[in-house]
Tab-separated table of C-alpha atoms in Angstrom:
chain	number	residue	atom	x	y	z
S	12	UNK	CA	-42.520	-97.207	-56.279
S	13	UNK	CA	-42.003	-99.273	-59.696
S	14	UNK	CA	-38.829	-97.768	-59.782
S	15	UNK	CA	-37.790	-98.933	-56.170
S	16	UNK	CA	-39.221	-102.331	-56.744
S	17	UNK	CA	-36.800	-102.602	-59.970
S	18	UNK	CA	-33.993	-101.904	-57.873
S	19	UNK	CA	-34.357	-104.409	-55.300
S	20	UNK	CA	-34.609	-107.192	-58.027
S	21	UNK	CA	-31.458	-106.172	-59.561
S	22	UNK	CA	-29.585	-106.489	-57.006
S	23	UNK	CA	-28.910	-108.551	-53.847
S	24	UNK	CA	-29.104	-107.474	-50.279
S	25	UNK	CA	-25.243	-107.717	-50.015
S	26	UNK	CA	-24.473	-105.771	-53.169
S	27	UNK	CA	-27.266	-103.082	-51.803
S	28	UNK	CA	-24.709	-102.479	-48.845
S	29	UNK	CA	-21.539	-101.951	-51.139
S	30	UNK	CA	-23.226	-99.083	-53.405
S	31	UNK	CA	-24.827	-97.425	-50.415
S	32	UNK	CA	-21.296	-97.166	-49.246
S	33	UNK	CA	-19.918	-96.087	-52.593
S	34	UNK	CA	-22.011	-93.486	-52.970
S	35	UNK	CA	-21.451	-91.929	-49.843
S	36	UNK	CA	-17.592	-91.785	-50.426
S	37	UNK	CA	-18.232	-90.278	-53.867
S	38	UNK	CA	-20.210	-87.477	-52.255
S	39	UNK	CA	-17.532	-86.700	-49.748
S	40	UNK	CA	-14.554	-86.975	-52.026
S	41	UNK	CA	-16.917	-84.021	-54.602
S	42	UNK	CA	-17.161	-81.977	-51.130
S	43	UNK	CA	-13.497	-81.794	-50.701
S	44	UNK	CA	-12.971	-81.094	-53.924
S	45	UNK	CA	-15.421	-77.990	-53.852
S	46	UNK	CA	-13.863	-76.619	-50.540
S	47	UNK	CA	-10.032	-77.255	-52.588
S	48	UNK	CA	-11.474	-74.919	-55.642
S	49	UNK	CA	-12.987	-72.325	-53.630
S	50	UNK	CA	-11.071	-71.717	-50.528
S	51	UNK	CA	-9.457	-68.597	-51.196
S	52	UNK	CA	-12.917	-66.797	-51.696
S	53	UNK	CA	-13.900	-67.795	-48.139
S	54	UNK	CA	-12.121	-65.439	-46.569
S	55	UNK	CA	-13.573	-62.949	-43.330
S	56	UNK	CA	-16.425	-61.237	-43.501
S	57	UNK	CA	-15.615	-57.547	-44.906
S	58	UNK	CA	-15.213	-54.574	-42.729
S	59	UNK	CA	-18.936	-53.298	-43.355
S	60	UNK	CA	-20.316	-57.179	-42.515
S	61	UNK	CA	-18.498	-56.894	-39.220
S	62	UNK	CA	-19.892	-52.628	-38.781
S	63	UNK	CA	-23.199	-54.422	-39.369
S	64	UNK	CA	-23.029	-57.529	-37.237
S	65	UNK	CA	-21.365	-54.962	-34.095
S	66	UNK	CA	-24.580	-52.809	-34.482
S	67	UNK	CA	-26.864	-55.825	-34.410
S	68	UNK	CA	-25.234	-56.200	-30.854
S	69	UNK	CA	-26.531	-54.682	-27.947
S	70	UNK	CA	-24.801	-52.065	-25.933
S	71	UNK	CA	-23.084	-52.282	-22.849
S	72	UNK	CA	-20.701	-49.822	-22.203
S	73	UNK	CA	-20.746	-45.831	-23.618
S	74	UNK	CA	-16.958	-44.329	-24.700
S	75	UNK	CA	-16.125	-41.805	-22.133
S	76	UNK	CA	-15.246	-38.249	-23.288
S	77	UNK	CA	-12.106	-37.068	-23.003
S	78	UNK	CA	-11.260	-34.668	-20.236
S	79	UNK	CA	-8.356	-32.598	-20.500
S	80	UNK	CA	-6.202	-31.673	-16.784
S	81	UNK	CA	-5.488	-28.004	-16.800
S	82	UNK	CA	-3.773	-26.239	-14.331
S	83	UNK	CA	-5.347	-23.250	-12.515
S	84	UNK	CA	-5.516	-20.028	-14.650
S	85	UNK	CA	-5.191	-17.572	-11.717
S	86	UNK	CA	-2.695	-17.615	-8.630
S	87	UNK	CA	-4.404	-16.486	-5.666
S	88	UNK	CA	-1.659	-17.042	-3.153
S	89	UNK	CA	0.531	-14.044	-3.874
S	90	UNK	CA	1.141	-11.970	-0.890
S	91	UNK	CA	1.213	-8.587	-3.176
S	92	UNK	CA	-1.519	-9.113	-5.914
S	93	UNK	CA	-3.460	-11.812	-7.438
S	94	UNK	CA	-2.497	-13.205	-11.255
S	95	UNK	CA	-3.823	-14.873	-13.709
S	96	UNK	CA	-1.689	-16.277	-17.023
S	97	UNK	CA	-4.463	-17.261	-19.351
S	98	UNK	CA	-3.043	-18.561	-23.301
S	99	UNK	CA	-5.088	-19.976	-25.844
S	100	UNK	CA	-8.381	-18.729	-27.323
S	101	UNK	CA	-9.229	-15.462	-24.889
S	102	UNK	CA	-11.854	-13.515	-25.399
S	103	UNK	CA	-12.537	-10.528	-23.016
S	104	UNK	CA	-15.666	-8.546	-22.589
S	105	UNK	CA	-14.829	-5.140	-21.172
S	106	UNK	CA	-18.372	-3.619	-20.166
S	107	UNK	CA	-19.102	-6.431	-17.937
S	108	UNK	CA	-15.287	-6.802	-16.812
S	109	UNK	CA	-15.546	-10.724	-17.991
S	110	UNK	CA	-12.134	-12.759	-19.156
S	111	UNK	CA	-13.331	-16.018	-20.844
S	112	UNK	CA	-10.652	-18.661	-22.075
S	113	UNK	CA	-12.724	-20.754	-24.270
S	114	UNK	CA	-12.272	-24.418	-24.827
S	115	UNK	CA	-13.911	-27.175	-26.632
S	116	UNK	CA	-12.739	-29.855	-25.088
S	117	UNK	CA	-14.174	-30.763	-21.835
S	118	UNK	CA	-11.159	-29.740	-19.284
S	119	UNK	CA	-10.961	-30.306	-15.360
S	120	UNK	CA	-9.166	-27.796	-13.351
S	121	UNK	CA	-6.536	-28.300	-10.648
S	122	UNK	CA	-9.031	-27.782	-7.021
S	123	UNK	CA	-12.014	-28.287	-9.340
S	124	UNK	CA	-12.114	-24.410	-9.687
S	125	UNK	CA	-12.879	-22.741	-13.104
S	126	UNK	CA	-13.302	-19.194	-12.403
S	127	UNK	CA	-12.131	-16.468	-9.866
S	128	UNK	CA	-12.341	-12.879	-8.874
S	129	UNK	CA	-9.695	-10.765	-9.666
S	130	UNK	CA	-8.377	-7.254	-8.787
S	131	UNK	CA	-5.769	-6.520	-11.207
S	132	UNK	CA	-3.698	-3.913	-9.024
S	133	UNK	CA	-0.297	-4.715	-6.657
S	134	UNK	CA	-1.075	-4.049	-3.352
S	135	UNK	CA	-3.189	-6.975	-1.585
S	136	UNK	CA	-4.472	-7.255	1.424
S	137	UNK	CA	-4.562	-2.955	2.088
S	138	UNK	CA	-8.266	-2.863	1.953
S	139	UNK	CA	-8.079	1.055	1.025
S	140	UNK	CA	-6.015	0.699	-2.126
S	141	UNK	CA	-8.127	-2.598	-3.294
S	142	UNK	CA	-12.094	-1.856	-2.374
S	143	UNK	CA	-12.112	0.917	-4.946
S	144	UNK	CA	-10.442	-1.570	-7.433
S	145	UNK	CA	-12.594	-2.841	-10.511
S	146	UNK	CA	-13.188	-6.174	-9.807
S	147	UNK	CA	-12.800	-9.061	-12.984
S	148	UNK	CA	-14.041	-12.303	-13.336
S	149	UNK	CA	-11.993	-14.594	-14.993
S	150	UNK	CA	-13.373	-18.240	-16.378
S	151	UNK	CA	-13.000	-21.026	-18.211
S	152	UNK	CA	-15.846	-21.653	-20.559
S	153	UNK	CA	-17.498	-23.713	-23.166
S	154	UNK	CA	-16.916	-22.719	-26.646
S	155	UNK	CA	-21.032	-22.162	-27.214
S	156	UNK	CA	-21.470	-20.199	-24.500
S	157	UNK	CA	-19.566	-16.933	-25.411
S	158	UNK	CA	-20.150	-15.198	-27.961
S	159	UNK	CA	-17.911	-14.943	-30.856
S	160	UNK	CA	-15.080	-12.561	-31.268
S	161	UNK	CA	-15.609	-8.812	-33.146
S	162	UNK	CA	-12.014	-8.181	-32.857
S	163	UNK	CA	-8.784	-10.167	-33.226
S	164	UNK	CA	-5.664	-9.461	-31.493
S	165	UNK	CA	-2.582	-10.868	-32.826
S	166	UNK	CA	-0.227	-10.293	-29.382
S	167	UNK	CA	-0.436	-10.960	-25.906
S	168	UNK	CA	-2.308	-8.093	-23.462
S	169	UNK	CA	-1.722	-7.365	-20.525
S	170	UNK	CA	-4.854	-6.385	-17.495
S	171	UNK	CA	-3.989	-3.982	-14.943
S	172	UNK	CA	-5.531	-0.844	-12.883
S	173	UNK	CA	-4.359	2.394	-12.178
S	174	UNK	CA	-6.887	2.862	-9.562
S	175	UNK	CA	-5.934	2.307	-6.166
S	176	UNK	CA	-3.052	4.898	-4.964
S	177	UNK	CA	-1.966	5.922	-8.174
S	178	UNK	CA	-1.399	9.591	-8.109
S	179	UNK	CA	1.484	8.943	-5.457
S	180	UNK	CA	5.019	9.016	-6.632
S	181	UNK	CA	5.975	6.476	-4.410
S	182	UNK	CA	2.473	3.642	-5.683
S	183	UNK	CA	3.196	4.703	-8.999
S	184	UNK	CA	6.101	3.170	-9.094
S	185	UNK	CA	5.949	0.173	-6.320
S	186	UNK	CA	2.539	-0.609	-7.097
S	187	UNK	CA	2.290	-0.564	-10.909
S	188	UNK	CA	5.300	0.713	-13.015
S	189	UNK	CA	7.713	-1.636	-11.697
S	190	UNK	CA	5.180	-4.467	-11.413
S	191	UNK	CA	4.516	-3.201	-15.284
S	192	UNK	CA	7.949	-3.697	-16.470
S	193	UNK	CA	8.275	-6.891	-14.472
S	194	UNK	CA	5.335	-8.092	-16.564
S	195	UNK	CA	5.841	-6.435	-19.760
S	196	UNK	CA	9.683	-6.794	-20.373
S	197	UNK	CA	9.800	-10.055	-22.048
S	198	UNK	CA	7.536	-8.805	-24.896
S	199	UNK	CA	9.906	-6.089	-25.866
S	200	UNK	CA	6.868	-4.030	-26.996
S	201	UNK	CA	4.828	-7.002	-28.494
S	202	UNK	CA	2.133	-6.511	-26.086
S	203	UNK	CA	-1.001	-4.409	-26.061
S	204	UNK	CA	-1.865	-2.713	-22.322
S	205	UNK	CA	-5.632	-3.171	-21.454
S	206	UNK	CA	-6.662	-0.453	-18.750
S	207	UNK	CA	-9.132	-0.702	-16.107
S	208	UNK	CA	-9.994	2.022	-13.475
S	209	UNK	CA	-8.035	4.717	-15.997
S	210	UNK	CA	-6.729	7.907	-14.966
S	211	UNK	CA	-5.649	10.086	-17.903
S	212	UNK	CA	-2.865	12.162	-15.670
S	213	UNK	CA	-1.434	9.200	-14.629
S	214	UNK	CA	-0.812	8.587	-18.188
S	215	UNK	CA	0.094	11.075	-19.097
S	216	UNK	CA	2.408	11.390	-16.427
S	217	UNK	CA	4.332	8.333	-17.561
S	218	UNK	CA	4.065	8.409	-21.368
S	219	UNK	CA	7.453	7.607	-21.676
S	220	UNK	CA	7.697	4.295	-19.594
S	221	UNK	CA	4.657	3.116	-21.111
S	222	UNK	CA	5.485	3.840	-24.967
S	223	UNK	CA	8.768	2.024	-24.444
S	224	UNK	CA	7.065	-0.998	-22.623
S	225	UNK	CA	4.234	-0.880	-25.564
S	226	UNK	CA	4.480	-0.355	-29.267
S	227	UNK	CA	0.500	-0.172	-29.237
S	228	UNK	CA	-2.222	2.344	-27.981
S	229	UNK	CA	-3.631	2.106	-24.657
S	230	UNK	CA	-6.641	0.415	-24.419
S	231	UNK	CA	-9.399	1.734	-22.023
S	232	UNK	CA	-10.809	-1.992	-21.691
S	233	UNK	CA	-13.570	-0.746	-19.553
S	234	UNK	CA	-15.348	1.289	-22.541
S	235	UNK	CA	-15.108	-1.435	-25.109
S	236	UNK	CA	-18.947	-3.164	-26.239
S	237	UNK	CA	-17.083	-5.585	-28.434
S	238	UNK	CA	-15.701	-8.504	-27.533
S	239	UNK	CA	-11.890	-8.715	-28.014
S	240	UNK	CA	-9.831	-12.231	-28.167
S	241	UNK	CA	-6.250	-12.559	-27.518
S	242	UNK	CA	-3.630	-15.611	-27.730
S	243	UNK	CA	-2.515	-14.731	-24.285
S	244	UNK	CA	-3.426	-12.691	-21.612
S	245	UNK	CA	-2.268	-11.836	-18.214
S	246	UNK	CA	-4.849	-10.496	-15.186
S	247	UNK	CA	-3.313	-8.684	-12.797
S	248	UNK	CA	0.997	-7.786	-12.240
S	249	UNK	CA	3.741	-9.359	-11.329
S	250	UNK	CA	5.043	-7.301	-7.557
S	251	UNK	CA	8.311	-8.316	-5.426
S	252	UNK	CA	7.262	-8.275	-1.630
S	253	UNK	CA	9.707	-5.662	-0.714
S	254	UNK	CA	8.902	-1.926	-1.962
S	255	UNK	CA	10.271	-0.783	-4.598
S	256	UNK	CA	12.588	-4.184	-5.910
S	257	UNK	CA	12.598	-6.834	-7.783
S	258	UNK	CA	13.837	-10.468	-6.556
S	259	UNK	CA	16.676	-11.237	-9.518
S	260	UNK	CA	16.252	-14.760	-8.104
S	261	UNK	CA	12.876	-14.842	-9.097
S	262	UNK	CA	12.193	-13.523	-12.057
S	263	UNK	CA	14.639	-12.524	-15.258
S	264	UNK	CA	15.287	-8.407	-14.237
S	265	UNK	CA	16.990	-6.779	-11.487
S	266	UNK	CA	16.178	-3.443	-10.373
S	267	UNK	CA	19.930	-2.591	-11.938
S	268	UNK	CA	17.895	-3.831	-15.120
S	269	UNK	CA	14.950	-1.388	-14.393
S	270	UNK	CA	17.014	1.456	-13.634
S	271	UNK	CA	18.780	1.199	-17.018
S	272	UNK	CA	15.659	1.147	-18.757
S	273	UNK	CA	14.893	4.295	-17.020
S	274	UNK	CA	18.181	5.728	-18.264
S	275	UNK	CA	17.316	4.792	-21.730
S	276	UNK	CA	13.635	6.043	-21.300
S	277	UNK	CA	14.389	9.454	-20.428
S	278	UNK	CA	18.020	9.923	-21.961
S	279	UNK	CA	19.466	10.157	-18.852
S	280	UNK	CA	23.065	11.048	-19.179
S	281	UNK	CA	24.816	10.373	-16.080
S	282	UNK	CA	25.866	6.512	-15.012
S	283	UNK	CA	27.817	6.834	-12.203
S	284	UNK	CA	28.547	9.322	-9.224
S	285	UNK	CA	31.412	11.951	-9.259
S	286	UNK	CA	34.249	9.850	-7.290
S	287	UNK	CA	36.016	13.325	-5.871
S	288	UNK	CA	39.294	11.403	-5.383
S	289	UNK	CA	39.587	11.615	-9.141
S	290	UNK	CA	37.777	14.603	-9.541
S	291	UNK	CA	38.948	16.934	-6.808
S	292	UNK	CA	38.168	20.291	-8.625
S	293	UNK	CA	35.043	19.296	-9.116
S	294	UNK	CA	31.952	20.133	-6.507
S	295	UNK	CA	29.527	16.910	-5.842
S	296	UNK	CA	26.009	17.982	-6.876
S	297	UNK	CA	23.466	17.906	-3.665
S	298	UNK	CA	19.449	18.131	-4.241
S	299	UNK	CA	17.576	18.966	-1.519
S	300	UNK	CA	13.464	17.733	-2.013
S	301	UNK	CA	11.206	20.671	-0.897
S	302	UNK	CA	8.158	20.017	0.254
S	303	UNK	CA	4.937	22.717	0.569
S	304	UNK	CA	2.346	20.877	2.389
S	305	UNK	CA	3.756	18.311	5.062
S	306	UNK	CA	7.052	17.377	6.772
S	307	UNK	CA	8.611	20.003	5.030
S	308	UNK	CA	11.864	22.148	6.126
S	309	UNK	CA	11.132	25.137	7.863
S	310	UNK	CA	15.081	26.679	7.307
S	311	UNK	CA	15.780	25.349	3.968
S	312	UNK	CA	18.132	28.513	3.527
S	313	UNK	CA	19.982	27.668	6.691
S	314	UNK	CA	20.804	24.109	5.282
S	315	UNK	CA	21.891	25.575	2.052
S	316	UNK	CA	24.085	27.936	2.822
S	317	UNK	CA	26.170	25.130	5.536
S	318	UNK	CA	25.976	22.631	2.631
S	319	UNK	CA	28.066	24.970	0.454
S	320	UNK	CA	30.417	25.955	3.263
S	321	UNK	CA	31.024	22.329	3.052
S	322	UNK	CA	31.729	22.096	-0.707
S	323	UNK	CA	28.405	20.752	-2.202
S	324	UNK	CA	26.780	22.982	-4.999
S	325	UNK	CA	23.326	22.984	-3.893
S	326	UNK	CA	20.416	22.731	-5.702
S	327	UNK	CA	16.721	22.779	-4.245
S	328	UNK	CA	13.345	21.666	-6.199
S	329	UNK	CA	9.944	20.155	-5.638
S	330	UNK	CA	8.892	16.877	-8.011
S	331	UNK	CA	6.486	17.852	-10.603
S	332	UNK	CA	4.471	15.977	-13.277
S	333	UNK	CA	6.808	16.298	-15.463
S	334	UNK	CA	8.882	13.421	-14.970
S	335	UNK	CA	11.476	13.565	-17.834
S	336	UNK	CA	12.512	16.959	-16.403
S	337	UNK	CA	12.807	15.820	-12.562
S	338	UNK	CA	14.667	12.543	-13.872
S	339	UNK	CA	17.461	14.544	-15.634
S	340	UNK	CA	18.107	16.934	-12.943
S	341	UNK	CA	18.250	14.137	-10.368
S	342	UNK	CA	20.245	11.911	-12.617
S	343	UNK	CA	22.449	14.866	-12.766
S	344	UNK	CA	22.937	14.868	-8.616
S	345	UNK	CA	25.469	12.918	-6.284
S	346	UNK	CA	23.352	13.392	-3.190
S	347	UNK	CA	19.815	13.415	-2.758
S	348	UNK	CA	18.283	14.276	0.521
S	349	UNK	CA	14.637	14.993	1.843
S	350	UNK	CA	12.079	14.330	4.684
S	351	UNK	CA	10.530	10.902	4.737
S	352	UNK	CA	7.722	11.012	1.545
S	353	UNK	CA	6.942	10.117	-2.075
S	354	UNK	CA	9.458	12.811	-3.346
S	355	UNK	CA	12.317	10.565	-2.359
S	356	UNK	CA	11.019	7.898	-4.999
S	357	UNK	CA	13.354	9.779	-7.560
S	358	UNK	CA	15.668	7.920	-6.323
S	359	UNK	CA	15.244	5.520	-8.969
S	360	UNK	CA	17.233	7.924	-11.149
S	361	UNK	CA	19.981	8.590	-9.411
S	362	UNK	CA	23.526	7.676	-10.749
S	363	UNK	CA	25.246	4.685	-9.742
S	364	UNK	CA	27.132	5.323	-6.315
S	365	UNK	CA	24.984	8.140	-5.756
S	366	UNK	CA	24.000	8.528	-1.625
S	367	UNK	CA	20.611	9.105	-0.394
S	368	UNK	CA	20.031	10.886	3.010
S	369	UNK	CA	16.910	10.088	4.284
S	370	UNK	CA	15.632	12.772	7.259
S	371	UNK	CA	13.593	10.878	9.418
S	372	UNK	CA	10.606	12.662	11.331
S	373	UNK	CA	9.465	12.103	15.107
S	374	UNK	CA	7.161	9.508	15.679
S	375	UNK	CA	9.188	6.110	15.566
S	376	UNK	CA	9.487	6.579	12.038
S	377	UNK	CA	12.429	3.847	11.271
S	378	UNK	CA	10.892	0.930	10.035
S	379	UNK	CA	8.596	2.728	7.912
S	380	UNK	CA	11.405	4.999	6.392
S	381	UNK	CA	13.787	1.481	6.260
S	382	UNK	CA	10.755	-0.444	4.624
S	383	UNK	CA	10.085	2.614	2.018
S	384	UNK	CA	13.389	3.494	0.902
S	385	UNK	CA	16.526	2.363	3.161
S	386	UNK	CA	16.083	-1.267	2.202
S	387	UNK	CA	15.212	-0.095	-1.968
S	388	UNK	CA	18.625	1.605	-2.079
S	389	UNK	CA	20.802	-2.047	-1.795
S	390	UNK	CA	19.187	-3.244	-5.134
S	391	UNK	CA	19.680	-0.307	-6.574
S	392	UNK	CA	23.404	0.584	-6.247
S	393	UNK	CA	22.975	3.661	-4.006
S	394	UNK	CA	24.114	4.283	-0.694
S	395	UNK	CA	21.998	5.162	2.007
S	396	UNK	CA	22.018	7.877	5.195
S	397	UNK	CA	19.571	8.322	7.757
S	398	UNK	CA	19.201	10.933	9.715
S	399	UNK	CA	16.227	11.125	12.783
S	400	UNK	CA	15.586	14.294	14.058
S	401	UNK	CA	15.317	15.079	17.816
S	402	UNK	CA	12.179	16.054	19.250
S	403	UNK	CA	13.444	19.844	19.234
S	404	UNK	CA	13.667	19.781	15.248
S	405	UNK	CA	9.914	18.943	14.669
S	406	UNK	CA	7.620	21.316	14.678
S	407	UNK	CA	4.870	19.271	16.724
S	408	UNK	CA	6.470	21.153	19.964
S	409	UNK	CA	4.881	24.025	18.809
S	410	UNK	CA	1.163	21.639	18.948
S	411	UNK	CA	1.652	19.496	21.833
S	412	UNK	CA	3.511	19.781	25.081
S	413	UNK	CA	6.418	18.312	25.945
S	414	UNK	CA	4.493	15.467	28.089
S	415	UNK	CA	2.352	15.070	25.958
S	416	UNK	CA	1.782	11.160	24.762
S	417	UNK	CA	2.268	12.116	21.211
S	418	UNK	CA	6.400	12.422	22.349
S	419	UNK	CA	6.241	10.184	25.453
S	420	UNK	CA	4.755	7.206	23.934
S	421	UNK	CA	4.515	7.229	19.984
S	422	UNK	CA	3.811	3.412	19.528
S	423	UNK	CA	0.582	3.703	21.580
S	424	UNK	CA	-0.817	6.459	18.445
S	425	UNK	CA	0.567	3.696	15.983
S	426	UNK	CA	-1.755	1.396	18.108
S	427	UNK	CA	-4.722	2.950	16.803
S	428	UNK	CA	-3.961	2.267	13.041
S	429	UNK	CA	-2.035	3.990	10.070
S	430	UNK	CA	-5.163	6.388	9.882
S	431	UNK	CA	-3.986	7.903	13.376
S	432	UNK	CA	-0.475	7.946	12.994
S	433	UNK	CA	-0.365	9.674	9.627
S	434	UNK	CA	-2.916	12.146	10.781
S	435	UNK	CA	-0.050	12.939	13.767
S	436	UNK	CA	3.320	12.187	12.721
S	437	UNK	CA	2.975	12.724	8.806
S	438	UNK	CA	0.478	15.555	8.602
S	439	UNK	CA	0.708	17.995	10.799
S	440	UNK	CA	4.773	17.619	10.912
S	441	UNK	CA	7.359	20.078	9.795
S	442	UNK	CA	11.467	19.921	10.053
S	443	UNK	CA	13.548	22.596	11.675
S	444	UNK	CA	17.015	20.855	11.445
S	445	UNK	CA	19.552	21.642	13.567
S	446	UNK	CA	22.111	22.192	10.971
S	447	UNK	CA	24.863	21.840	13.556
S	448	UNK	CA	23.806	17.832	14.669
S	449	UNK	CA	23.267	17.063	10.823
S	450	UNK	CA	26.679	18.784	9.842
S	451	UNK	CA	28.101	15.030	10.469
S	452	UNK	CA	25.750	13.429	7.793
S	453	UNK	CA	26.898	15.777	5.171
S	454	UNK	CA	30.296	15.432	6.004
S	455	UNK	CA	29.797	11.595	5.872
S	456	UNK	CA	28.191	11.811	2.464
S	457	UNK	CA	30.795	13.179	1.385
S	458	UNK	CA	33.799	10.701	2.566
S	459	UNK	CA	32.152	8.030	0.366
S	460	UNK	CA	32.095	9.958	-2.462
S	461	UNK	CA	35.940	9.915	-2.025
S	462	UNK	CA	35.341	5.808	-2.221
């Protein structure tokens, strides 16, 4: 207060005015000079003030995860078998017939679909071959739901049954070893085979095929506790609709392909039929396929001895399990002939050139024998004869009589399912051929060996 009184004394009220307004320019000019001195240490806030100011806000919106598009692992809409083509971390567990491709990213399947049902053999849709069929689940799963892998793989594997009608020359081959190779080829034995529904003859039966498909063991998936991962695997074969091919339009192989892998399988000698213009000394080489149960020929003698008259050297034989030993004697032939069944499968080793002659029983038997093995023989570079007995040659005369519906109206038994018409026209059905009306065939088969 004394020092306030002092002050207005001093000075006048005019003079009061003037230093108020000096002092307030002095006090801006020291501001400016302050901000001049220290602006380059006013920079933004560091990374960790602006972590801590963002966490003092509230939350609004969550990040979404990211969900991976996958397409489907299995293709359901194959006329001939189902497939699945599963790659990345694979784990299988064989006692409870489970194929898990584990992921740990959250993934969405094309048709919102992340697991199927799977029969792993080539013949969909006939109910007899697939009901006895192992069925397979196949999914895609969460990395902490399956259990961790005992045993590492380091190749692809391959899933498939020999269940179904394995056991018959003519499945084994349509159903899974050309399906197999189909499959398998592109590995060039990098794969390991994982069986389901095994069958140790069967195996055995085609050791050879399946060693040069496979540098590794068979597995018998079915018996294994552990669970086994893979990089890739593949549920199920790859199967042409047509019996015994293989679309070259569709996939890499041919069946010209296949049947030189058969060649080099079983050291089969013989590429091409005898052409008897240029070998006219020699005799062509004619295999008749016997037969001891059904549609077999009642005067195989008869047809023998007329097939030499003709020129042929004639040689008769029944398939057997040993396949390397049929192969090389039918590789050896120029003409194979036999009654409509499984035997005529062999064909697959024939020569190139070679003729098939195809005896077809009673019963309205074309399309089947045409479906089986007429249709096969373009693919495979053999030429093909049919021959379709009269009702005289087959032995149901001797069952039925002649008016009987089993002659007069065959398509009515065919009505009633395959059951019924194998149990007529394929079971109880032997050949007596008339060598005289077949005489033609022969003599056909051999003009285009001349070719």
């Amino acid at each position: 207060m004394m020092y306030d009184e002092i002050l207005a004394k001093s000075f006048s009220k005019h003079e009061k005015k003037k230093l108020g307004y000096g002092a307030f320019f002095r006090c801006l000019l020291i501001a400016l000079s302050f901000c001049t001195v220290f602006k380059p240490y006013l920079g933004p806030l560091p990374a960790s003030a602006e972590i801590m100011t963002d966490k003092m806000k509230p939350v609004t919106n969550k990040t979404e995860p990211v969900i991976k598009k996958m397409e489907p692992l299995c293709d359901v809409t194959k006329r001939r078998g189902d497939i699945c083509n599963i790659n990345g971390d694979v784990r299988i567990q064989g006692n409870s017939s489970s194929v898990f491709l584990v992921s740990s990213e959250m993934s969405i399947l094309a048709g919102n679909n992340n697991s199927w049902r799977i029969r792993p053999y080539a013949r969909k849709g006939d109910p007899a071959a697939m009901n006895p069929i192992k069925e397979w689940s196949v999914k895609l799963s969460r990395r902490v739901e399956i259990s961790p892998c005992k045993k590492n793989q380091s190749v692809p594997a391959i899933l498939f049954s020999q269940g179904g009608y394995t056991g018959n020359h003519f499945h084994d081959f349509s159903d899974v070893v050309i399906p197999l190779y189909l499959t398998s080829r592109q590995y060039n034995g990098e794969v390991q085979f994982l069986i389901t529904d095994k069958r140790p003859r069967w195996i055995a039966k085609f050791k050879a095929i399946l060693k040069n498909l496979s540098r590794y063991e068979l597995m018998d998936i079915d018996r294994e506790q552990e669970i086994h991962c893979f990089p890739s695997v593949i549920v199920g074969l790859k199967r042409n609709v047509k019996e015994l091919s293989i679309d070259p339009s569709k996939y890499s192989y041919s069946m010209s392909d296949f049947r030189g892998f058969l060649r080099s399988c079983y050291s089969l000698k013989k590429v091409n039929a005898i052409k008897l213009r240029d070998d006219r000394h020699k005799k062509p080489q004619l295999l008749i396929i016997s037969r001891k149960r059904t549609r077999s020929f009642t005067n195989t003698g008869e047809i023998t001895k007329m097939a030499s008259r003709l020129g042929y050297k004639v040689t008769v034989a029944e398939p057997t399990m040993n396949v390397s030993k049929f192969a090389e004697l039918v590789n050896s032939c120029d003409v194979l002939m036999g009654v409509h069944g499984a035997g005529l499968t062999n064909i697959v080793f024939l020569p190139k050139n070679a003729i098939l002659i195809q005896i077809v029983p009673f019963g309205d038997f074309e399309w089947l024998a045409r479906t089986d093995y007429g249709e096969p023989t373009k693919d495979m570079n053999v030429k093909y004869l049919e021959y379709k007995i009269s009702t005289e040659e087959s032995t149901l005369l001797q069952q039925y009589p002649p008016d009987h519906v089993v002659f007069k109206d065959p398509y009515s038994i065919q009505k009633q399912g395959f059951i019924a018409f194998k149990s007529v026209y394929m079971d109880k059905q032997n050949v007596k051929l008339d060598v005289n009306r077949f005489r033609p065939t022969l003599l056909k088969a051999l003009e285009l060996l001349h070719q």
